[in-house]
Each structure stands twice: as structure tokens, then as C-alpha cells.
Tab-separated table of C-alpha atoms in Angstrom:
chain	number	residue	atom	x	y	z
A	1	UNK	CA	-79.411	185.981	88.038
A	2	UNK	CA	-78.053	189.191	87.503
A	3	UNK	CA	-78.523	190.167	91.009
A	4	UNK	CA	-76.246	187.536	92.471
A	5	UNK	CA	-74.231	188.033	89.474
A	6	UNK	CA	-73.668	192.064	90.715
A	7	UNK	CA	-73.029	190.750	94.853
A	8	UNK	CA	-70.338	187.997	93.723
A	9	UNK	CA	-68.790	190.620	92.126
A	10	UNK	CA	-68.742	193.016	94.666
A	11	UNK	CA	-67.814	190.229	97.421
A	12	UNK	CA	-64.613	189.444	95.124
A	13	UNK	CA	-64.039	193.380	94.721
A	14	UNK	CA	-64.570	193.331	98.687
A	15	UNK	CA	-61.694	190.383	98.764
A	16	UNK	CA	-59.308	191.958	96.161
A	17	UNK	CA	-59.373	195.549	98.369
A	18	UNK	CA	-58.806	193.864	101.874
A	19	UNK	CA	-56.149	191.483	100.446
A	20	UNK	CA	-54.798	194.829	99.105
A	21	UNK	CA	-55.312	197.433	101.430
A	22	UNK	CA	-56.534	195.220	104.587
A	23	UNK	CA	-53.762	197.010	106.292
A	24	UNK	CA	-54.964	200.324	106.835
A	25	UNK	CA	-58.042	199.480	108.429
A	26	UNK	CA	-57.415	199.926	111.730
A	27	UNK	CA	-58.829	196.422	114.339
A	28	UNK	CA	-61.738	198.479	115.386
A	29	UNK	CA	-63.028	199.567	111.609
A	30	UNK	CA	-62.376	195.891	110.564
A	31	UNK	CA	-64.221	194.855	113.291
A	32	UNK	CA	-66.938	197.332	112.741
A	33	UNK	CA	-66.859	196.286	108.252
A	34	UNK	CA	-67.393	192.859	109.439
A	35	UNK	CA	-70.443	193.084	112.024
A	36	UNK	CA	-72.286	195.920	110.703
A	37	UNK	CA	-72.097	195.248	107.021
A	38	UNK	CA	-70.135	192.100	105.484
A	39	UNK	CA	-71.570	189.358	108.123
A	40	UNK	CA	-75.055	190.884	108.233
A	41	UNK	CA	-75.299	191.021	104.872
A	42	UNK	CA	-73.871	187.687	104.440
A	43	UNK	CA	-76.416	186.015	106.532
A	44	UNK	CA	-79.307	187.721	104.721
A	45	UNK	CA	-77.925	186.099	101.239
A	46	UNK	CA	-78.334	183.292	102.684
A	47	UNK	CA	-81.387	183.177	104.446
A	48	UNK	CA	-83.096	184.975	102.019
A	49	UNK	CA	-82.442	182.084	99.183
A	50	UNK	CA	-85.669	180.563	98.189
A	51	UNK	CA	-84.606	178.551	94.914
A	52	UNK	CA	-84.640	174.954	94.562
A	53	UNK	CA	-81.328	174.641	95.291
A	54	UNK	CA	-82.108	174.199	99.187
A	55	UNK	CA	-84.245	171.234	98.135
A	56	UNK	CA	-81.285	169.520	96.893
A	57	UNK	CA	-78.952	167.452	99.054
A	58	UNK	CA	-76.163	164.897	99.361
A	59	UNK	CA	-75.408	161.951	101.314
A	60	UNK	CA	-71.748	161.452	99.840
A	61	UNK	CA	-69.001	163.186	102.075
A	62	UNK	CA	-66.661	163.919	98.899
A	63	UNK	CA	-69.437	166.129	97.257
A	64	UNK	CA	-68.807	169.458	99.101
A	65	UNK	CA	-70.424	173.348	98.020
A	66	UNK	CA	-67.180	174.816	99.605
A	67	UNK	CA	-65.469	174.940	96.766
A	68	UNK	CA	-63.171	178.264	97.773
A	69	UNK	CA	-61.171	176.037	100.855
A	70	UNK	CA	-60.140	173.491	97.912
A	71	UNK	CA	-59.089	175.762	94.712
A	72	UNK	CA	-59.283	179.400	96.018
A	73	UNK	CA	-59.261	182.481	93.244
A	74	UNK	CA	-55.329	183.901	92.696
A	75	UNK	CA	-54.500	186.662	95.387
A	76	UNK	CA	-55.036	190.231	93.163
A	77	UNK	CA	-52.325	191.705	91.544
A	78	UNK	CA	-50.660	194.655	93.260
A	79	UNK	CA	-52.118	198.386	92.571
A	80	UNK	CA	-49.129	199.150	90.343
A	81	UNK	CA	-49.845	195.804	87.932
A	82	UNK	CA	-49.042	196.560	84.412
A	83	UNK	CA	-51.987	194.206	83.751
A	84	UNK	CA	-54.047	196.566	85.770
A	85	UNK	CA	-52.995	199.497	83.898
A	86	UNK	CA	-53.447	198.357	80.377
A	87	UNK	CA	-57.193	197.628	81.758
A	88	UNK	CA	-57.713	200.477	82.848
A	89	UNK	CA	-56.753	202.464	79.469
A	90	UNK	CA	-59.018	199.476	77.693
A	91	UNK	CA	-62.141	201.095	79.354
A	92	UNK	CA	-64.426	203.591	78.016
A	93	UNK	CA	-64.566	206.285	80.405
A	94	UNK	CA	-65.251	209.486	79.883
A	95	UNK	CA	-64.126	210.409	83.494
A	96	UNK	CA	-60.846	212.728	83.336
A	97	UNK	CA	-58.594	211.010	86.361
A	98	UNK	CA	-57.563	207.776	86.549
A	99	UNK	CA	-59.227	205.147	88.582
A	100	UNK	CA	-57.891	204.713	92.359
A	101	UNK	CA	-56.888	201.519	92.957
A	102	UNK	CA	-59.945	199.997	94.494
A	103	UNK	CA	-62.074	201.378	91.617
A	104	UNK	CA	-59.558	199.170	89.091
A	105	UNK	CA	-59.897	196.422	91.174
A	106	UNK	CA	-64.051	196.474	91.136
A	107	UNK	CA	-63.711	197.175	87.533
A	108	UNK	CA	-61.512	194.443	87.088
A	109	UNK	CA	-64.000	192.096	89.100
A	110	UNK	CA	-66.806	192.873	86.657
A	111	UNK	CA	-64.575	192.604	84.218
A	112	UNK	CA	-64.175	188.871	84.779
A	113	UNK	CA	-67.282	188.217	86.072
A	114	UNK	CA	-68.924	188.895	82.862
A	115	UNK	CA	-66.613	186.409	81.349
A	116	UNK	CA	-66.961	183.326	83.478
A	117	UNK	CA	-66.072	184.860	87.331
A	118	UNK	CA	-62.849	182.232	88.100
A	119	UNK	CA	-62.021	185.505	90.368
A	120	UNK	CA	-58.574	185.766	88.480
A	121	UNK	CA	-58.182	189.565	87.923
A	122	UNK	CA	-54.826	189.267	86.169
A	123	UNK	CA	-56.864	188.637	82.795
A	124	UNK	CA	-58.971	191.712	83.253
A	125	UNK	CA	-56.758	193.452	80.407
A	126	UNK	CA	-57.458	190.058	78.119
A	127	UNK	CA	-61.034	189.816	78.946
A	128	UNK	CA	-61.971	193.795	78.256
A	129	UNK	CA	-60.797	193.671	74.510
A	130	UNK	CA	-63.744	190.633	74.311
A	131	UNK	CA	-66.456	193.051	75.613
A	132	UNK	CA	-67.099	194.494	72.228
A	133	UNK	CA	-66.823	190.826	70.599
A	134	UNK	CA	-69.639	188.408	70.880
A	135	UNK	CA	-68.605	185.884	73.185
A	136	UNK	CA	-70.075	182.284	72.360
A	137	UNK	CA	-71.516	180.435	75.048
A	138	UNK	CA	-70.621	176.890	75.486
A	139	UNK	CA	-74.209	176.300	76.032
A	140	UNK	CA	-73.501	175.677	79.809
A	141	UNK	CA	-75.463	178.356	81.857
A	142	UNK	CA	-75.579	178.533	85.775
A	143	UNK	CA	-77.765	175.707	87.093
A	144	UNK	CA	-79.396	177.728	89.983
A	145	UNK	CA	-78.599	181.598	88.277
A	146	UNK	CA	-81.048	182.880	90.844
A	147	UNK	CA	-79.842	181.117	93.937
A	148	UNK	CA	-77.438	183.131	96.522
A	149	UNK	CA	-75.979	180.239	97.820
A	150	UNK	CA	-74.984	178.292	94.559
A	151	UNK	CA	-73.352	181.905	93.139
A	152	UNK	CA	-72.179	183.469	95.987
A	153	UNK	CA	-72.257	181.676	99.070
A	154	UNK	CA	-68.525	179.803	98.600
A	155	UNK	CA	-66.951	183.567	97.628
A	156	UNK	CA	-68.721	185.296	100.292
A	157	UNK	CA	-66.965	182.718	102.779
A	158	UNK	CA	-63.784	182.537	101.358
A	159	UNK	CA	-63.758	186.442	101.548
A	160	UNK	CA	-64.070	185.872	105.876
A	161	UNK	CA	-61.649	183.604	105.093
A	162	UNK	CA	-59.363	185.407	103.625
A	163	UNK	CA	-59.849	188.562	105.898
A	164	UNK	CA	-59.332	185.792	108.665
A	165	UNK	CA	-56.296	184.537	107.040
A	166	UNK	CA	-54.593	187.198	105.023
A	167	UNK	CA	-55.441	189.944	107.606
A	168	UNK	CA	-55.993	189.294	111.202
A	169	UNK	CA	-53.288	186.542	111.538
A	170	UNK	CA	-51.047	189.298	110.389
A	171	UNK	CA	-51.688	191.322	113.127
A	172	UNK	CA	-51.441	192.032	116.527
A	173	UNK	CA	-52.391	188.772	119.070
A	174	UNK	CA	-55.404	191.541	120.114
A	175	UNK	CA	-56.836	191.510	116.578
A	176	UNK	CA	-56.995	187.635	116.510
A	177	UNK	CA	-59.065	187.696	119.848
A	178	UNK	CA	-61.169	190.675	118.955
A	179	UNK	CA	-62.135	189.367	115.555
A	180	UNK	CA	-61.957	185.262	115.327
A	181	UNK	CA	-64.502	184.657	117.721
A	182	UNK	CA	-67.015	186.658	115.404
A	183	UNK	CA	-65.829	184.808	112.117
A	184	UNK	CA	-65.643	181.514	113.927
A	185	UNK	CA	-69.200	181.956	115.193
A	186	UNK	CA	-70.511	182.796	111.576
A	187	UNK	CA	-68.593	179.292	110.477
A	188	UNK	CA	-70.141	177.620	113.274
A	189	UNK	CA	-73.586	178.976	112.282
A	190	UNK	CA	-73.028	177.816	108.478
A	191	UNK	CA	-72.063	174.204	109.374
A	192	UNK	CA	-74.422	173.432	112.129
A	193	UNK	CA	-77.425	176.312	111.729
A	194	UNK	CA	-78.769	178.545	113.962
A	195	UNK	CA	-78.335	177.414	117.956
């Protein structure tokens, strides 16, 4: 549980700093983010999943487990987000500087992961002033808390999806050629398994 608790957070961190600062990287560093860590490291989520979950199946074509292409998590707010800021002072740090904004947005992400993880890091500043208050649970935990694909799976895809979307379109025609074929071929792999 807490493991895949600790990756979807840092796959919507991940999300939140290329929506953010996707920009800088230059097509070759994206490229290299995406086949030497992010895709690799999505693939061995998911084959390493051993729960029940992959016993579980349905016939009906309206019942879908990709969740982020029908109600995706709210783009991040911008680095300079007076939300962001009032977070920030609500956290206990006994560090001297202030967080860059990448750390704030991975704070944030934990922030509202430990809170019910609906990805929207607006409410960071709402949801720290809980942390000290005992939250009641509505009684309704994670089905499959141990399971990389029910936790994780639909962010870590809408993350390529995003990058896809948010960043490469963006670009130059060359970035689209370098980089879609790779994301497409993960997709393809997904949908269809392993040729």
C-alpha cells in the first residue's frame, strides 16, 4: 500500500514539473527521461503486479481502468500560486530557504495524496492545516492498496499523456517524430501486450 501510495505520488509530482517546466528540457533529455527512466520504470510497475487484481476482468465495454483519458487531475497551479505559497509556510521545516518550485510541487503531491490523491494541488494549502487533525475515514479503503496497476497504472499513463500532449505537440515537428513513436509503442504495448 504505502509503496504505490509513495510512486503515485511521485508520478503526479513527475506530471505537475513537466506540465510546469516541460519546457526547458531540451528534445534529447526528454527523450532520454522517458526511455531510460519514466517508461522503464513504468513497465516494471506493471509487470511486476502480482495482486488479485489481474485475476479480475470485464466483458462490458463501458467499464474501463483508464480513468485519466475521461476526468483527468486539474493542470498544477503556476510556481508563483498564492495557494502554493501559503503551503509552503503551512509546513514544518526546519530548512532555512524556501522550497524551489518543484520541491512545492512534490510537497504539494503528498500533500494531497495523503488526503484522498484526486491529483488537485490547488488544495494543498487546505489539506496541510488537516495533517495535525484526525481525519475520519469514510470507511472506504483502496480495494487492491497493494496493486500497481489499480493505484498507479491510470496516473502513470496519463503522465505520457500529458508529456505527449502538453509538451511535445508544443514543439518543434522534430520532437513529435523523435518522441511519439516511443509513447505510441508503450500505448500499443498496454492495449494489446507484448508482440
Amino acid at each position: 500500500g504505502v509503496g504505490c501510495l509513495l510512486q503515485r505520488g511521485s508520478i503526479l509530482a513527475l506530471r505537475a514539473i513537466f506540465i510546469r517546466h516541460g519546457h526547458l528540457f531540451s528534445n534529447a533529455q526528454l527523450l532520454a527521461v522517458l526511455t531510460q527512466t519514466l517508461m522503464p520504470a513504468i513497465q516494471a510497475g506493471a509487470e511486476s503486479d502480482r495482486t488479485s487484481l489481474l485475476n479480475i476482468s470485464s466483458e462490458s465495454p463501458f467499464v474501463s481502468s483508464v480513468d485519466f483519458l475521461a476526468d483527468p487531475p486539474p493542470l498544477p497551479p503556476p510556481a508563483d500560486s498564492n495557494l502554493l505559497r501559503l503551503f509552503e509556510a503551512s509546513l514544518d521545516s526546519s530548512s532555512k530557504r524556501n522550497l524551489g518550485p518543484a520541491e512545492l510541487m512534490l510537497e504539494a503531491s503528498f500533500a494531497d495524496l495523503r488526503h484522498g490523491g484526486d491529483g488537485d494541488l490547488r488544495r494543498a494549502y487546505m489539506l496541510a492545516k488537516k495533517e495535525d487533525a484526525a481525519v475520519e475515514s469514510d470507511g472506504l479503503d483502496e480495494p487492491f492498496p497493494n496493486s500497481w496497476l489499480a493505484t498507479t497504472a491510470p496516473s502513470a499513463l496519463g503522465l505520457l499523456t500529458d508529456i505527449t500532449s502538453e509538451i511535445v505537440v508544443a514543439r518543434d515537428p522534430e520532437a513529435s517524430k523523435l518522441i511519439w513513436p516511443i509513447v505510441a509503442k508503450q500505448y500499443k504495448t498496454w492495449c494489446v501486450g507484448h508482440a
